[in-house]
Coordinates of C-alpha atoms in Angstrom, one line a residue:
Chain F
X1 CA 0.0 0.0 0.0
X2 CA 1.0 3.6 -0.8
X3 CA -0.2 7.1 0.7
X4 CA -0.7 9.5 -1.8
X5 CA -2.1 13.4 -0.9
X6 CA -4.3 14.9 -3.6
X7 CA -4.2 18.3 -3.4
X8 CA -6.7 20.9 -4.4
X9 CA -5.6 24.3 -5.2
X10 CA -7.6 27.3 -5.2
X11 CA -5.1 29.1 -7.5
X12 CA -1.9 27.2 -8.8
X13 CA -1.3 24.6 -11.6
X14 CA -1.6 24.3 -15.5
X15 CA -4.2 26.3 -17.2
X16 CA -7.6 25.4 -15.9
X17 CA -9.1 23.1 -19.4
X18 CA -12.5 24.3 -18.5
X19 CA -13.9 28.2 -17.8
X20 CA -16.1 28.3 -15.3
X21 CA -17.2 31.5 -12.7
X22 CA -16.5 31.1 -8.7
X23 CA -19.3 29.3 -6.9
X24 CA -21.0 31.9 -5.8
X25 CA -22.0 32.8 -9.3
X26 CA -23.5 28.7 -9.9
X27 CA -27.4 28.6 -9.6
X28 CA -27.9 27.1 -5.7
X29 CA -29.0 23.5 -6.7
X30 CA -25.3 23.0 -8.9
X31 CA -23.4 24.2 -5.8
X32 CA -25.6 21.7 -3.9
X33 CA -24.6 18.8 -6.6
X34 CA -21.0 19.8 -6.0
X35 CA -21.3 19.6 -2.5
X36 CA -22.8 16.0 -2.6
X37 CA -20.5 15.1 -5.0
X38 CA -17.2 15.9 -2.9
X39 CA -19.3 14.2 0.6
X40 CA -19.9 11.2 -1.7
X41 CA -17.0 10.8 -3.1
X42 CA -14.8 10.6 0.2
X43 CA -18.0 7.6 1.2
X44 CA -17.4 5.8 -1.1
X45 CA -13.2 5.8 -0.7
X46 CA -14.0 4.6 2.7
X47 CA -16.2 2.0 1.6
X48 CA -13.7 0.8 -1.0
X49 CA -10.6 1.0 2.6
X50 CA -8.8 3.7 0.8
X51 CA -9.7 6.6 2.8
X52 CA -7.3 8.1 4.8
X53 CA -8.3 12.0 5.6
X54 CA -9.7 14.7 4.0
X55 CA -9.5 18.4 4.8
X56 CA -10.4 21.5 3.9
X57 CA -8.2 24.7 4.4
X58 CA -9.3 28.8 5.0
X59 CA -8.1 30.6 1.8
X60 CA -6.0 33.2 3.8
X61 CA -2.9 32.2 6.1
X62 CA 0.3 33.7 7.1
X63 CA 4.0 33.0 6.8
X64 CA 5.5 33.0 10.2
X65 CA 9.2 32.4 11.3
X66 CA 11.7 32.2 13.9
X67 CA 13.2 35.9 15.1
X68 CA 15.8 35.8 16.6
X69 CA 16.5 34.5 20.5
X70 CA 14.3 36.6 22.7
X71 CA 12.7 38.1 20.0
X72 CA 8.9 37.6 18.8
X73 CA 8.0 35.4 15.9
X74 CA 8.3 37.5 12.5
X75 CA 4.8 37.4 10.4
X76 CA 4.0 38.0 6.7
X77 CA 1.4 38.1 4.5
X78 CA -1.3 37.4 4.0
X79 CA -0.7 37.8 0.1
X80 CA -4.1 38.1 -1.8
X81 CA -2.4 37.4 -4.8
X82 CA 0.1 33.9 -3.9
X83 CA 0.4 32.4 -7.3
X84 CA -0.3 29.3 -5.7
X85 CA -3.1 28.3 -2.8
X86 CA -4.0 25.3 -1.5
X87 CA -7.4 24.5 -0.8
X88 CA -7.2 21.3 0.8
X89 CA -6.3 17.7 0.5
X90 CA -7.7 13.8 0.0
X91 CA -5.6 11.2 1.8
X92 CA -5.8 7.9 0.2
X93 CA -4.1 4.7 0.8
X94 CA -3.2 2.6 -2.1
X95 CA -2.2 -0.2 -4.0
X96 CA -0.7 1.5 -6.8
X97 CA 0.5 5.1 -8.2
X98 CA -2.2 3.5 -11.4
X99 CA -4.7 3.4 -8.8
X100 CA -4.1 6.9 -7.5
X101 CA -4.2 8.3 -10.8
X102 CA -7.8 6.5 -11.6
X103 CA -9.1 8.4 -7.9
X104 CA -7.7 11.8 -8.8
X105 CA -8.9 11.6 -12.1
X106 CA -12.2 10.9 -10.8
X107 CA -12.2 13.3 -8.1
X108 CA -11.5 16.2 -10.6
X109 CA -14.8 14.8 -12.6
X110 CA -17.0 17.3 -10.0
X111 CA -19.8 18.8 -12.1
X112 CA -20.3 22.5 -12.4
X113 CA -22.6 25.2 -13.2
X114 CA -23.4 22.9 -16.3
X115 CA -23.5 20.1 -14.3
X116 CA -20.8 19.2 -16.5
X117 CA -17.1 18.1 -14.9
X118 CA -15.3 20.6 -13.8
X119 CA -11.6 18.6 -15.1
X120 CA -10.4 20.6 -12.1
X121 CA -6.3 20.3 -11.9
X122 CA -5.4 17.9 -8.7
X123 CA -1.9 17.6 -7.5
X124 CA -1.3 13.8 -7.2
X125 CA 1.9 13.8 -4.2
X126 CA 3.2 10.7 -2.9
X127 CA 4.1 10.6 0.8
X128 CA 7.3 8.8 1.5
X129 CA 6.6 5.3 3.2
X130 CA 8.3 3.8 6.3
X131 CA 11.4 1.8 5.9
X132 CA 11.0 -1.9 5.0
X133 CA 12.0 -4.0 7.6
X134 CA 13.5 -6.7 4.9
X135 CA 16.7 -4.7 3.7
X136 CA 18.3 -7.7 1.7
Chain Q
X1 CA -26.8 -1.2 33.6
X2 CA -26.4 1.3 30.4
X3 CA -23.3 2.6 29.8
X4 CA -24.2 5.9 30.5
X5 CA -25.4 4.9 33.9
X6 CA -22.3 3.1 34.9
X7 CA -20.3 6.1 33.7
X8 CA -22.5 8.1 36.0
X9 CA -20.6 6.3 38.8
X10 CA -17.1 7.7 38.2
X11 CA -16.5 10.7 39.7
X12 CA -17.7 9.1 43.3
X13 CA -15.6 6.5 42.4
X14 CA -12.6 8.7 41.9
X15 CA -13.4 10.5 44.7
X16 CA -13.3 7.5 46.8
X17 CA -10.0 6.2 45.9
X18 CA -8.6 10.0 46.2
X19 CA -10.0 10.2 49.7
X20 CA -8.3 6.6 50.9
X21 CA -5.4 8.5 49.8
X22 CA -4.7 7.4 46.5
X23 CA -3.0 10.7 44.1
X24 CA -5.3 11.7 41.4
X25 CA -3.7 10.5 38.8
X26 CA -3.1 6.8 39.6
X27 CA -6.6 7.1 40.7
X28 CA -8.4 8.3 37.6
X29 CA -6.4 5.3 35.6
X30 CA -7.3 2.8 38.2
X31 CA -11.0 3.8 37.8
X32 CA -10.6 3.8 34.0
X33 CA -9.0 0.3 34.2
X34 CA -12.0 -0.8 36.4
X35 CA -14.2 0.5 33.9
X36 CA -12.8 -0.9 31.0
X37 CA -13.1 -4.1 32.9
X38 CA -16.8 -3.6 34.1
X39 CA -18.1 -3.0 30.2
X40 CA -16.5 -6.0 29.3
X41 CA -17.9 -8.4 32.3
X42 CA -21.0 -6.9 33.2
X43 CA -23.3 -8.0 30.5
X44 CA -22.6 -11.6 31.1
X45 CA -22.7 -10.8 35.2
X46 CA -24.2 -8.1 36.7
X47 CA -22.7 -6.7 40.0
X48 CA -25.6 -6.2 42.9
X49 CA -23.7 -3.6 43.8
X50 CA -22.5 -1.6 40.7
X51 CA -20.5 1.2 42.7
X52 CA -19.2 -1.3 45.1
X53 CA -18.1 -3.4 42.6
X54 CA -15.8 -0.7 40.7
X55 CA -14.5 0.8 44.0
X56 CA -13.3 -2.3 44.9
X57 CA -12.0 -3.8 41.8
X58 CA -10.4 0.1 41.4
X59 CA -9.1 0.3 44.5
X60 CA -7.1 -3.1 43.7
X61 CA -6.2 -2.0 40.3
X62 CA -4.8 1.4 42.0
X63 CA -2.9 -1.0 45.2
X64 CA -0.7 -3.1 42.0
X65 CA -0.1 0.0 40.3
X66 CA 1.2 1.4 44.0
X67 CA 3.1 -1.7 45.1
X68 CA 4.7 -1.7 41.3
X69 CA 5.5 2.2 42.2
X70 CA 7.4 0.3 45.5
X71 CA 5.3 2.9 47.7
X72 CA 3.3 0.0 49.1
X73 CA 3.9 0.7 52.8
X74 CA 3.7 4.2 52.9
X75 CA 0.5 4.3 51.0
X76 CA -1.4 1.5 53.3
X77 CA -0.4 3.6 56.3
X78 CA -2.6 6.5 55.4
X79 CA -5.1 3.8 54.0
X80 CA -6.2 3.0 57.6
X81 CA -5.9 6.6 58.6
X82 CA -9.0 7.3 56.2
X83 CA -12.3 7.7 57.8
X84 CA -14.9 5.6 55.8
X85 CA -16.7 7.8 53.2
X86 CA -20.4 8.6 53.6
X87 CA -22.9 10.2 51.0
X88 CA -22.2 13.0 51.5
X89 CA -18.9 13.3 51.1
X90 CA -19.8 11.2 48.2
X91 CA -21.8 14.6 46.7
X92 CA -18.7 16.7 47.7
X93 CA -16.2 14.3 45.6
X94 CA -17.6 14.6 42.8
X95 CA -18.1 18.1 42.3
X96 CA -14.3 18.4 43.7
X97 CA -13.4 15.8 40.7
X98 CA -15.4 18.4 38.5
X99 CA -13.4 21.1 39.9
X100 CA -9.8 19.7 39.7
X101 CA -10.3 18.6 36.3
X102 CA -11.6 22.5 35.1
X103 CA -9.1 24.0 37.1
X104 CA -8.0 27.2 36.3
X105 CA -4.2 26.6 35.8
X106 CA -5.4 24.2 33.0
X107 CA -6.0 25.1 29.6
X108 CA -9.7 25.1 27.9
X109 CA -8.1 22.4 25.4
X110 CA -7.0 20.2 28.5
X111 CA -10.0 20.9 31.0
X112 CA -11.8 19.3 27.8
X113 CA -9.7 16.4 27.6
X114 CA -9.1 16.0 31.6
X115 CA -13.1 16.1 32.1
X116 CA -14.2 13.7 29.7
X117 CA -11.7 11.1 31.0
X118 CA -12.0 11.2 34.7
X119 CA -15.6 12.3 35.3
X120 CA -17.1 11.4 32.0
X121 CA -15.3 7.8 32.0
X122 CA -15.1 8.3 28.2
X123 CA -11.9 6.5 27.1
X124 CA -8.9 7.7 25.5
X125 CA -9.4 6.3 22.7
X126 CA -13.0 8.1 22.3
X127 CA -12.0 11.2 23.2
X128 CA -9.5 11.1 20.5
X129 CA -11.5 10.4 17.9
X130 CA -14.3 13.2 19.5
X131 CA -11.4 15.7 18.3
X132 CA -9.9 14.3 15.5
X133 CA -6.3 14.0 17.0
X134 CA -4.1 11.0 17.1
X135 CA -4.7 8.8 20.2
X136 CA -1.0 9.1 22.1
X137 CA -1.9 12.9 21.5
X138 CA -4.6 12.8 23.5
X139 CA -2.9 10.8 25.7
X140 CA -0.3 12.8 26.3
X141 CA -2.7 16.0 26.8
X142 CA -4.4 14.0 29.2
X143 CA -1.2 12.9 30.9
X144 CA -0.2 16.4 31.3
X145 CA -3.0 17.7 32.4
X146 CA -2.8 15.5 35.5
X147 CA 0.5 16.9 36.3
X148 CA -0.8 20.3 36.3
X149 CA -3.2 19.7 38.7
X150 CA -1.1 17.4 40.8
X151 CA 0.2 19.6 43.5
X152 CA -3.5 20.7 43.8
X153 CA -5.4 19.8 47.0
X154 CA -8.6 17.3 46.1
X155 CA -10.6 19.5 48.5
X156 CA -9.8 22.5 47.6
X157 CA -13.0 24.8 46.5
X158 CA -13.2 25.4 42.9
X159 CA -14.7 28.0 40.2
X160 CA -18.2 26.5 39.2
X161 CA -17.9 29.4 36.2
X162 CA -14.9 26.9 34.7
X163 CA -16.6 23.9 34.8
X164 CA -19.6 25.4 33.2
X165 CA -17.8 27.0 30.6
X166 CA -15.8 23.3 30.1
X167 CA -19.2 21.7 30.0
X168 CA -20.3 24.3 27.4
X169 CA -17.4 23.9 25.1
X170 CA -18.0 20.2 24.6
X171 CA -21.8 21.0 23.9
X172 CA -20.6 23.5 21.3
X173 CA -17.5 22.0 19.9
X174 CA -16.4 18.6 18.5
X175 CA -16.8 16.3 16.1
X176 CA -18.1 13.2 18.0
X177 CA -17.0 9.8 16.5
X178 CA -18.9 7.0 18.2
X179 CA -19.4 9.3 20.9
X180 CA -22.4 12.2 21.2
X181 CA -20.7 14.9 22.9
X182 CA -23.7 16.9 22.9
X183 CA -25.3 13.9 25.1
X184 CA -22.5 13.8 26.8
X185 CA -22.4 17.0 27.9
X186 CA -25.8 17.2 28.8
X187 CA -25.6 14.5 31.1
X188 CA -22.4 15.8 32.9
X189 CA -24.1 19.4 33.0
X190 CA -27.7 17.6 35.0
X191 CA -25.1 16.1 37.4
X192 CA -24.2 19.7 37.8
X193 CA -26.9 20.8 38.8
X194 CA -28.2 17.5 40.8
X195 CA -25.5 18.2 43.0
X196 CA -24.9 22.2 43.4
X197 CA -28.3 24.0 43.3
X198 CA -27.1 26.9 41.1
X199 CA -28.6 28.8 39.1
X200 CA -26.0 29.2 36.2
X201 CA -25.9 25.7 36.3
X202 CA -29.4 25.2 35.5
X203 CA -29.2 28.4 32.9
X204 CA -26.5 25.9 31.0
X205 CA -28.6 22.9 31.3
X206 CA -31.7 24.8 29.6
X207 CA -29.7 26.0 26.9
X208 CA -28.0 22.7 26.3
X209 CA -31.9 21.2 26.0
X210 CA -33.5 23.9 23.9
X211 CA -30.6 23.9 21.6
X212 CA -30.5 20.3 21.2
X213 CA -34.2 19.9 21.1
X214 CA -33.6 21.5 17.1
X215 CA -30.7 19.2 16.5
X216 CA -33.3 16.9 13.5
X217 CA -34.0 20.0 11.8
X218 CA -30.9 22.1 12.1
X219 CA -29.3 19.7 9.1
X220 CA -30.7 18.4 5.8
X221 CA -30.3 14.8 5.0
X222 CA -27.0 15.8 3.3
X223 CA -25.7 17.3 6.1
X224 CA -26.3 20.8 4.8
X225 CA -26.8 23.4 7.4
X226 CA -31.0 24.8 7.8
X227 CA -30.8 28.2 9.5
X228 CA -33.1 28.6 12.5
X229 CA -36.5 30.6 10.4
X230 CA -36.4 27.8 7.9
X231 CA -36.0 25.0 10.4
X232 CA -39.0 22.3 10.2
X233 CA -40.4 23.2 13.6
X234 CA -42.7 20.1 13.6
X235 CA -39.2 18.1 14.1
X236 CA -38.4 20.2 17.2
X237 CA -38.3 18.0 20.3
X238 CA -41.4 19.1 22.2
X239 CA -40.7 17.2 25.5
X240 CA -37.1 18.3 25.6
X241 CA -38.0 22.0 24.9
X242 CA -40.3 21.7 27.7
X243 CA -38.0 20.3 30.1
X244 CA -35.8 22.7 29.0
X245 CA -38.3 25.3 29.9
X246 CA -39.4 24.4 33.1
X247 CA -35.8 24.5 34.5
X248 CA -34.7 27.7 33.2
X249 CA -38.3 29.0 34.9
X250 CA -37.4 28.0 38.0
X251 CA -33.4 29.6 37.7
X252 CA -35.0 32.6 36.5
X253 CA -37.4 33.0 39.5
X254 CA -34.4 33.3 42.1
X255 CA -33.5 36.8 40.2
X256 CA -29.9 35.9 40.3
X257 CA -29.4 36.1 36.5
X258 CA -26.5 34.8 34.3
X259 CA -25.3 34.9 30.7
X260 CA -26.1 30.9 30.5
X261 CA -29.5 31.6 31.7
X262 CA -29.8 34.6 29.6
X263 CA -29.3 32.6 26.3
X264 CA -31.5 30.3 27.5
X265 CA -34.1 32.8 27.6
X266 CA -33.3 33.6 24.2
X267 CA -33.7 30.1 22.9
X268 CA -36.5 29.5 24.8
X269 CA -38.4 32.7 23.0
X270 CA -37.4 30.9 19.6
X271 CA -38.9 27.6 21.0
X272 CA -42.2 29.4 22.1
X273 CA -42.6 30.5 18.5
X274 CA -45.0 28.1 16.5
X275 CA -43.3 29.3 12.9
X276 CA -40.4 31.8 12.4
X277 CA -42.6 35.0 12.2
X278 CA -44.4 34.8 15.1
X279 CA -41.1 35.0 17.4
X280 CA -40.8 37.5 19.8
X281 CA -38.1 39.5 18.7
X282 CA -38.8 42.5 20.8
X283 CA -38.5 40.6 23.9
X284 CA -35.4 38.8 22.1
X285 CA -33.7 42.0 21.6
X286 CA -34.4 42.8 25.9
X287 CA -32.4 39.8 26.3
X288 CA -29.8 40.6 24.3
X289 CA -29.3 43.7 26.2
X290 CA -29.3 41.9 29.4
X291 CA -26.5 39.6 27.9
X292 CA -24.6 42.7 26.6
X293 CA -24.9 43.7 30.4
X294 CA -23.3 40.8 31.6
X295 CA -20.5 40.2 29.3
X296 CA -20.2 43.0 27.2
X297 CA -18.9 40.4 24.4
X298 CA -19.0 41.0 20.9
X299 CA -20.5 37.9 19.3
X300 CA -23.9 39.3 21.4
X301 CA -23.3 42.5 20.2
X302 CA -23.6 40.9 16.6
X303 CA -26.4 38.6 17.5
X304 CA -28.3 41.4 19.3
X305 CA -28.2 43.2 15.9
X306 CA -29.5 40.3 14.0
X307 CA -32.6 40.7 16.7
X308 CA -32.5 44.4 16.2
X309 CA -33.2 43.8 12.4
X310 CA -36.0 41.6 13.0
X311 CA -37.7 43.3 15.5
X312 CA -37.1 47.4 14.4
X313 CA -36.0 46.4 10.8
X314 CA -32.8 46.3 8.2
X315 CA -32.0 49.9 8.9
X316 CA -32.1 49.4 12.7
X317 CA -29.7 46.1 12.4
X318 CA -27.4 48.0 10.5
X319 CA -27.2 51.0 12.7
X320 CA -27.1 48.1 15.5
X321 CA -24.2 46.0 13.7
X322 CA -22.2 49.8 13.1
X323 CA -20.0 49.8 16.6
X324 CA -19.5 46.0 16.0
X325 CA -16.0 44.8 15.5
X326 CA -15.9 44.0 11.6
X327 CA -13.0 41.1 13.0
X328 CA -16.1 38.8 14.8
X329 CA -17.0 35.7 13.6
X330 CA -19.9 35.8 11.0
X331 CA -19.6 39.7 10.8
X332 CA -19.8 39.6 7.0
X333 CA -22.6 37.2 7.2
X334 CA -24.7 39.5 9.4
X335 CA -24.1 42.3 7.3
X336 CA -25.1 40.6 4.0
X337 CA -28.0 39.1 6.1
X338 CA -29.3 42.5 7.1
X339 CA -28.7 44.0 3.4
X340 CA -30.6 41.6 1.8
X341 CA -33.8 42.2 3.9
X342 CA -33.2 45.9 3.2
X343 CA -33.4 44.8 -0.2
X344 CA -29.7 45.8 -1.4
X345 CA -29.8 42.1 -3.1
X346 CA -26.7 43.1 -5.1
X347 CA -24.6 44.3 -2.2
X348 CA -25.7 41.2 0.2
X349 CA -24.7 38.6 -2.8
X350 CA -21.0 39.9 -2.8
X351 CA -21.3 40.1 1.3
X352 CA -22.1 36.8 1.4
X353 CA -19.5 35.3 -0.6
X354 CA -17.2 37.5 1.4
X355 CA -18.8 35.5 4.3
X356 CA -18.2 31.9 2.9
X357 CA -14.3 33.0 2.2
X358 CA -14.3 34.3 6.3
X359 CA -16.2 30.9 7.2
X360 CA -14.4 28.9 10.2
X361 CA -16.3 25.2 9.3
X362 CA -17.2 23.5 5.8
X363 CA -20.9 23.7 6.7
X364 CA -21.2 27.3 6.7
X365 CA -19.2 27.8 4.3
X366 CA -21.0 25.9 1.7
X367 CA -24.4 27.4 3.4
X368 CA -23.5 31.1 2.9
X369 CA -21.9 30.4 -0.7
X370 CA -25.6 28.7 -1.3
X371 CA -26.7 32.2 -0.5
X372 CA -24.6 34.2 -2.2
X373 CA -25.5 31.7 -5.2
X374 CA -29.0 32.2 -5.1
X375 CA -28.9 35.7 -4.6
X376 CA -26.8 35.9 -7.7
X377 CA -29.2 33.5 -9.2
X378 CA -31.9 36.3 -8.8
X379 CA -30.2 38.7 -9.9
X380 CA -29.7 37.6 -13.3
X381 CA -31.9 38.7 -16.3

């Protein structure tokens, strides 16, 4: 078995294939389909065992470091316009990267305003496994 | 015996051991052990004695743990020095367990985790999964937790406010697992008030009651969020809301008000309320100024101007919502709320996807973007 995050952006990624408005702009009962869609989808990944966790992220954070001994942390942002924001994450446990691929595939498949897939771009990331106990 | 019952036994339990002189912490797993123990064997044989049966098999459980420790001797000396325990010391432990595990030198986060263990017998394992973090965390939070509190005295008088308020947030907050906090809390909050006769105590209790009493309606089927006016009222829990009623009645009649029983009165005006425009908002705003009064918060500031705009209208809500803090919780939601019934449909659609972006949970956020969606919807040719 192999862990795998798919990640959702809300910016970030190749050109999006299909043009459509934010969600607030969809007519109520297609941003209810979507909705139901996403719920389902994570359902049936645990009925299948290869749920693992799914979250949802705020659009807006801050960068935050170290600074200095003695000294309060240092903040920045946050940056309205970050290239690149992550929306939130599926963890799935599975046999193979095909496998992953199939789920992420489907997962981008959630209808729009049209009712029509969105082809949403997912970031497929493998998560580095523990260490085999046979080494030779 | 239900579970619930049995669990009901724990604090006196606790209390028990801690007054034989056992430390609190050896105590509260010794109890937990018993427990664990008593689910497992009491369906097949039932004790005559339910409480006797876990003190004992937890006073044993605590006596290997101490003779492992090698502080046998010392600890069996001030065994015999223990008076017996009566009833109602019995009372007194168990609010003390209540106190020591809200303590004030604890965190909220902790006081959560500390309660639900040692006087909600809820296991680790349960507790965990109520908060969606990893088991040895909550283990660890636990463990700590007991530290903090272990140089404190077991009979040492406590702050009834933080147990409330601990009680409150695990009504309010959580994600439940195979547990119902909501129950949970509920039936930790009527030991409350069996055993302290305050009025705060029964103000929490009633709000708990009328609150949960909408649970069936306050979701769709998909788990989508129905705001109170559009609630199914017909699903409301009419002998819970009347339960609920009748207790905060008889707080309110010893004129020693509170904010718990002050919200309670508010939820208790909504439950009075056959269908959404019939509720009293003008008495609803009175209470909100009673709250204000009392805590001077801003989340009732922002509340009391929702109430405002029902009872005086848009314009009075948003001359009500002007002084609040724009940084609140659900600020944005509020405003577009209020906009929409002044009929600035334009302005309230952009407010309310504002909203959905500010939103702290999934739920709202997908309710308010459904608003700002059908807003939008209307608003095009």
């Amino acid at each position: 078995m192999a862990k795998y995050l798919i990640l959702k952006h809300y910016r970030g990624g190749p050109a999006p294939v299909v043009d459509y408005p934010p969600m607030d702009q969809w007519a109520p009962e297609m941003v209810d389909a979507h909705v139901r869609f996403m719920v389902d989808f994570a359902a049936r990944l645990e009925t299948t065992g290869e749920f693992v966790e799914h979250q949802a992220l705020l659009p807006e954070g801050t960068f935050v470091r170290h600074g200095g001994e003695g000294k309060p942390p240092v903040t920045d942002g946050p940056f309205a316009e970050t290239k690149d924001l992550i929306a939130g994450w599926l963890m799935i446990d599975v046999d193979s990267y095909e496998r992953a691929v199939e789920i992420a595939g489907e997962y981008s498949a959630a209808p729009g305003p049209d009712g029509e897939p969105i082809c949403e771009w997912l970031e497929l990331r493998p998560l580095y496994s523990a260490a085999p106990t046979v080494q030779e | 015996m239900n579970e619930a019952l049995l669990r009901a036994l724990i604090p006196a339990v606790t209390g028990v051991l801690v007054r034989r002189g056992a430390d609190f912490a050896t105590a509260e797993d010794a109890v937990q052990e018993a427990l664990i123990q008593a689910l497992a064997r009491w369906p097949d044989d039932p004790p005559t004695d339910p409480k006797g049966w876990l003190i004992t098999v937890a006073w044993r459980k605590f006596l290997d743990e101490s003779r492992s420790e090698n502080s046998r001797q010392a600890r069996e000396v001030r065994v015999d020095a223990e008076p017996p325990p009566g009833p109602a010391a019995e009372t007194d432990d168990t609010l003390r367990l209540y106190f020591l595990c809200a303590h004030p030198s604890l965190s909220p986060t902790s006081a959560v985790a500390l309660t639900l263990r040692a006087v909600g017998g809820l296991t680790t394992r349960q507790i965990a999964e109520a908060y969606l973090v990893p088991e040895s965390t909550l283990a660890q939070r636990i463990s700590r937790a007991k530290r903090t509190v272990a140089g404190v005295r077991f009979g040492e008088s406590g702050d009834l406010a933080t147990v409330l308020r601990v009680l409150y947030l695990v009504f309010n907050e959580g994600y439940g697992g195979e547990i119902d906090l909501a129950e949970e809390a509920i039936r930790l909050t009527r030991q409350i008030t069996s055993i302290t006769d305050n009025e705060e105590a029964s103000g929490l209790l009633a709000l708990m009651l009328l609150h949960h009493a909408r649970r069936a309606a306050r979701t769709t089927a998909g788990g989508a969020l129905v705001p109170l006016a559009e609630q199914d009222r017909s699903q409301w829990d009419v002998p819970l809301i009347a339960e609920g009623v009748a207790i905060l009645q008889a707080a309110l009649a010893r004129d020693r008000l509170g904010e718990y029983q002050a919200q309670a009165a508010i939820a208790a005006l909504h439950a009075d309320a056959p269908t959404a425009g019939e509720t009293d908002w003008v008495q609803i705003v009175e209470w909100y100024d009673e709250l204000l009064r009392l805590t001077d918060s801003p989340v009732v500031r922002l509340n009391r101007a929702v109430a405002v705009g029902e009872a005086d209208g848009p314009a009075a809500g948003l001359a009500a919502l002007e002084p609040v803090d724009p940084t609140v919780p659900r600020y944005a939601a509020v405003r577009a709320y209020l906009h929409e019934k002044a009929g600035d449909v334009a302005l309230a659609a952009g407010l309310y996807a504002d909203a959905a972006r500010a939103a702290t949970n999934v739920a709202e956020r997908d309710h308010l973007l459904r608003q700002a969606a059908r807003l939008n919807d209307a608003l095009r040719p």
